[in-house]
Tab-separated table of C-alpha atoms and ligand atoms in Angstrom:
chain	number	residue	atom	x	y	z
A	1	MET	CA	-0.280	-0.189	0.123
A	2	SER	CA	1.798	3.257	-1.075
A	3	LYS	CA	2.204	5.816	1.759
A	4	LYS	CA	0.531	9.378	1.803
A	5	GLN	CA	2.149	13.006	2.282
A	6	ILE	CA	-0.377	14.909	5.596
A	7	LYS	CA	0.012	17.941	7.354
A	8	LEU	CA	-1.009	17.334	10.342
A	9	ILE	CA	-0.496	20.630	12.848
A	10	VAL	CA	0.811	18.695	16.604
A	11	ASN	CA	0.286	20.750	19.562
A	12	GLY	CA	0.196	23.856	17.219
A	13	LYS	CA	3.207	22.805	15.093
A	14	GLU	CA	3.063	21.984	11.381
A	15	GLU	CA	4.227	18.595	10.780
A	16	ILE	CA	4.295	16.532	7.861
A	17	ILE	CA	4.363	12.867	7.670
A	18	GLU	CA	4.898	10.680	4.982
A	19	VAL	CA	1.882	7.820	6.646
A	20	ASN	CA	0.067	4.278	5.901
A	21	PRO	CA	-3.155	4.597	5.324
A	22	TYR	CA	-4.015	2.450	7.651
A	23	GLU	CA	-2.137	3.653	10.380
A	24	SER	CA	-3.209	5.169	13.332
A	25	LEU	CA	-2.609	8.721	15.238
A	26	LEU	CA	-1.552	7.040	18.293
A	27	LYS	CA	1.256	5.935	16.584
A	28	VAL	CA	2.175	8.420	14.557
A	29	LEU	CA	2.626	10.704	17.975
A	30	ARG	CA	4.411	7.917	19.640
A	31	GLU	CA	6.872	7.138	16.377
A	32	TYR	CA	7.751	9.539	13.804
A	33	LEU	CA	7.087	12.258	16.101
A	34	GLY	CA	8.367	10.904	19.164
A	35	LEU	CA	5.555	12.251	21.181
A	36	THR	CA	5.058	8.909	23.663
A	37	GLY	CA	2.436	11.097	25.982
A	38	ALA	CA	-0.273	9.423	24.775
A	39	LYS	CA	-0.120	6.171	25.669
A	40	ARG	CA	-0.554	2.053	24.434
A	41	GLY	CA	-3.165	0.510	25.668
A	42	CYS	CA	-5.814	-1.731	24.825
A	43	ASP	CA	-5.578	-0.682	21.099
A	44	TYR	CA	-9.357	-0.994	20.705
A	45	GLY	CA	-10.816	1.618	21.772
A	46	GLY	CA	-11.455	-0.015	25.483
A	47	CYS	CA	-9.235	2.274	28.178
A	48	GLY	CA	-8.903	5.017	26.881
A	49	VAL	CA	-4.984	5.697	27.510
A	50	CYS	CA	-3.638	7.132	24.075
A	51	THR	CA	-6.514	9.989	24.402
A	52	VAL	CA	-5.811	13.469	22.780
A	53	VAL	CA	-7.566	16.081	22.227
A	54	VAL	CA	-9.327	16.270	18.375
A	55	ASN	CA	-10.140	20.052	17.404
A	56	GLY	CA	-11.605	20.416	20.368
A	57	LYS	CA	-13.038	16.740	21.148
A	58	ALA	CA	-11.442	13.875	22.630
A	59	VAL	CA	-10.170	10.916	20.787
A	60	TYR	CA	-8.516	7.732	20.852
A	61	SER	CA	-6.169	7.285	18.897
A	62	CYS	CA	-4.972	4.352	18.344
A	63	MET	CA	-8.580	3.958	16.732
A	64	TYR	CA	-8.677	7.459	15.266
A	65	PRO	CA	-6.469	7.025	11.506
A	66	ALA	CA	-4.023	9.236	10.818
A	67	ILE	CA	-5.559	10.250	7.700
A	68	LYS	CA	-8.470	11.417	8.801
A	69	ALA	CA	-5.999	14.369	10.945
A	70	GLU	CA	-4.643	16.113	7.753
A	71	GLY	CA	-5.171	19.751	8.491
A	72	LYS	CA	-5.930	18.977	11.999
A	73	GLU	CA	-4.906	20.784	15.058
A	74	ILE	CA	-4.183	17.213	17.625
A	75	THR	CA	-3.490	18.049	21.438
A	76	THR	CA	-1.644	16.538	23.775
A	77	VAL	CA	-0.478	15.681	27.134
A	78	GLU	CA	2.673	17.486	25.958
A	79	GLY	CA	1.577	20.467	24.796
A	80	LEU	CA	-0.635	21.393	27.549
A	81	TYR	CA	2.859	22.271	29.304
A	82	LYS	CA	3.491	26.270	28.404
A	83	ASN	CA	6.515	28.299	29.083
A	84	GLY	CA	7.702	25.456	31.908
A	85	LYS	CA	4.208	26.017	33.177
A	86	LEU	CA	1.747	22.698	33.838
A	87	HIS	CA	-1.858	23.922	32.750
A	88	PRO	CA	-3.932	24.116	36.381
A	89	VAL	CA	-5.652	21.042	34.805
A	90	GLN	CA	-2.652	19.114	34.783
A	91	LYS	CA	-1.344	20.557	38.377
A	92	ALA	CA	-5.316	19.606	40.137
A	93	PHE	CA	-3.753	16.047	38.797
A	94	ILE	CA	-0.829	15.951	40.626
A	95	ASP	CA	-2.029	18.128	43.713
A	96	ALA	CA	-5.338	15.786	43.479
A	97	ASN	CA	-3.526	12.944	43.948
A	98	THR	CA	-4.083	10.678	40.976
A	99	VAL	CA	-0.562	10.274	39.586
A	100	GLN	CA	0.284	6.925	40.802
A	101	CYS	CA	1.028	4.644	37.884
A	102	GLY	CA	1.171	6.900	35.994
A	103	TYR	CA	-0.305	4.625	33.209
A	104	SER	CA	-3.334	6.139	32.272
A	105	ILE	CA	-3.329	9.397	33.765
A	106	PRO	CA	-1.639	11.284	30.504
A	107	GLY	CA	-5.763	10.426	28.842
A	108	ALA	CA	-7.348	11.107	32.067
A	109	ILE	CA	-6.284	14.653	32.395
A	110	MET	CA	-6.829	14.736	28.166
A	111	SER	CA	-10.539	14.013	28.540
A	112	ALA	CA	-10.432	16.104	31.714
A	113	TYR	CA	-9.294	18.808	28.963
A	114	ALA	CA	-11.678	18.649	26.382
A	115	LEU	CA	-13.928	18.537	28.750
A	116	LEU	CA	-13.095	21.604	30.535
A	117	LEU	CA	-12.535	23.389	26.594
A	118	ASN	CA	-16.163	22.899	26.006
A	119	ASN	CA	-17.840	22.339	28.882
A	120	PRO	CA	-15.935	25.294	31.432
A	121	ASN	CA	-18.688	24.197	34.638
A	122	PRO	CA	-19.481	20.931	34.300
A	123	SER	CA	-22.059	18.991	37.066
A	124	ASP	CA	-20.297	15.983	38.751
A	125	GLU	CA	-23.100	13.757	35.861
A	126	ASP	CA	-21.003	15.057	33.051
A	127	ILE	CA	-17.211	14.739	35.093
A	128	LYS	CA	-18.888	11.004	34.894
A	129	GLU	CA	-20.165	10.819	31.381
A	130	ALA	CA	-16.026	13.126	29.969
A	131	PHE	CA	-14.433	9.888	32.357
A	132	SER	CA	-16.525	6.890	30.860
A	133	GLY	CA	-13.548	5.883	28.734
A	134	ASN	CA	-11.049	6.559	30.650
A	135	LEU	CA	-9.953	3.087	32.748
A	136	CYS	CA	-7.283	2.529	34.999
A	137	ARG	CA	-6.282	-0.068	37.505
A	138	CYS	CA	-4.978	1.146	40.075
A	139	SER	CA	-7.419	4.028	42.543
A	140	ALA	CA	-6.217	7.258	40.978
A	141	GLY	CA	-8.972	6.913	38.563
A	142	TYR	CA	-11.115	7.716	42.117
A	143	TYR	CA	-9.605	11.506	42.850
A	144	TRP	CA	-10.222	12.464	38.902
A	145	PRO	CA	-13.669	13.934	39.571
A	146	GLU	CA	-11.412	15.468	42.932
A	147	ALA	CA	-9.070	16.543	39.851
A	148	ILE	CA	-11.823	18.416	37.560
A	149	LYS	CA	-13.024	20.981	40.599
A	150	LEU	CA	-9.617	21.748	41.311
A	151	ALA	CA	-8.865	22.518	37.473
A	152	ILE	CA	-12.025	24.961	37.552
A	153	LYS	CA	-10.261	26.370	40.869
A	154	TYR	CA	-6.423	27.079	39.599
A	155	MET	CA	-8.128	27.747	35.947
A	156	LYS	CA	-10.951	30.831	37.686
A	157	GLN	CA	-6.787	32.086	39.989
A	158	ARG	CA	-5.831	32.436	37.067
A	159	GLU	CA	-7.977	33.731	34.781
A	160	SER	CA	-8.034	37.234	38.136
Q	201	FES	S1	-5.137	1.736	24.038
Q	201	FES	FE1	-6.737	3.429	22.615
Q	201	FES	S2	-8.312	3.027	24.148
Q	201	FES	FE2	-6.932	1.973	24.548
């Protein structure tokens, strides 16, 4: 199968790469661009550790064909860290004690980021729904809703 050249905008930077039509966005991010924040877990859309944000929406990058991302804005967990500072969502996840084995946290952070991007004042139900596609095998996931609430507080402090 012949490769196709595509343009992606990853964390604000234009990237031109050649991909095979069947390659996933996860593979491109990790193996071609060296962005290993998105993890490979189940590889079939069942765990959420590969979650990134494409045009403002959280997606499973393992299931997302790279060619479908052509011309789209992709944000990975690496892209949230700017000018030497953690994004409020990243800081909140750390402060809310959600860092344990560290495997599921990048995906959970990206789901939280996408939620707050689209809904700055989510209800408990919205928060539950936002994490419905993210699994955590240790107990860190228990604290994710608390991390969202802390992130909202940090974002408000940043604005004031
Ligand atoms: S690795 Fe993508 S959902 Fe599990």
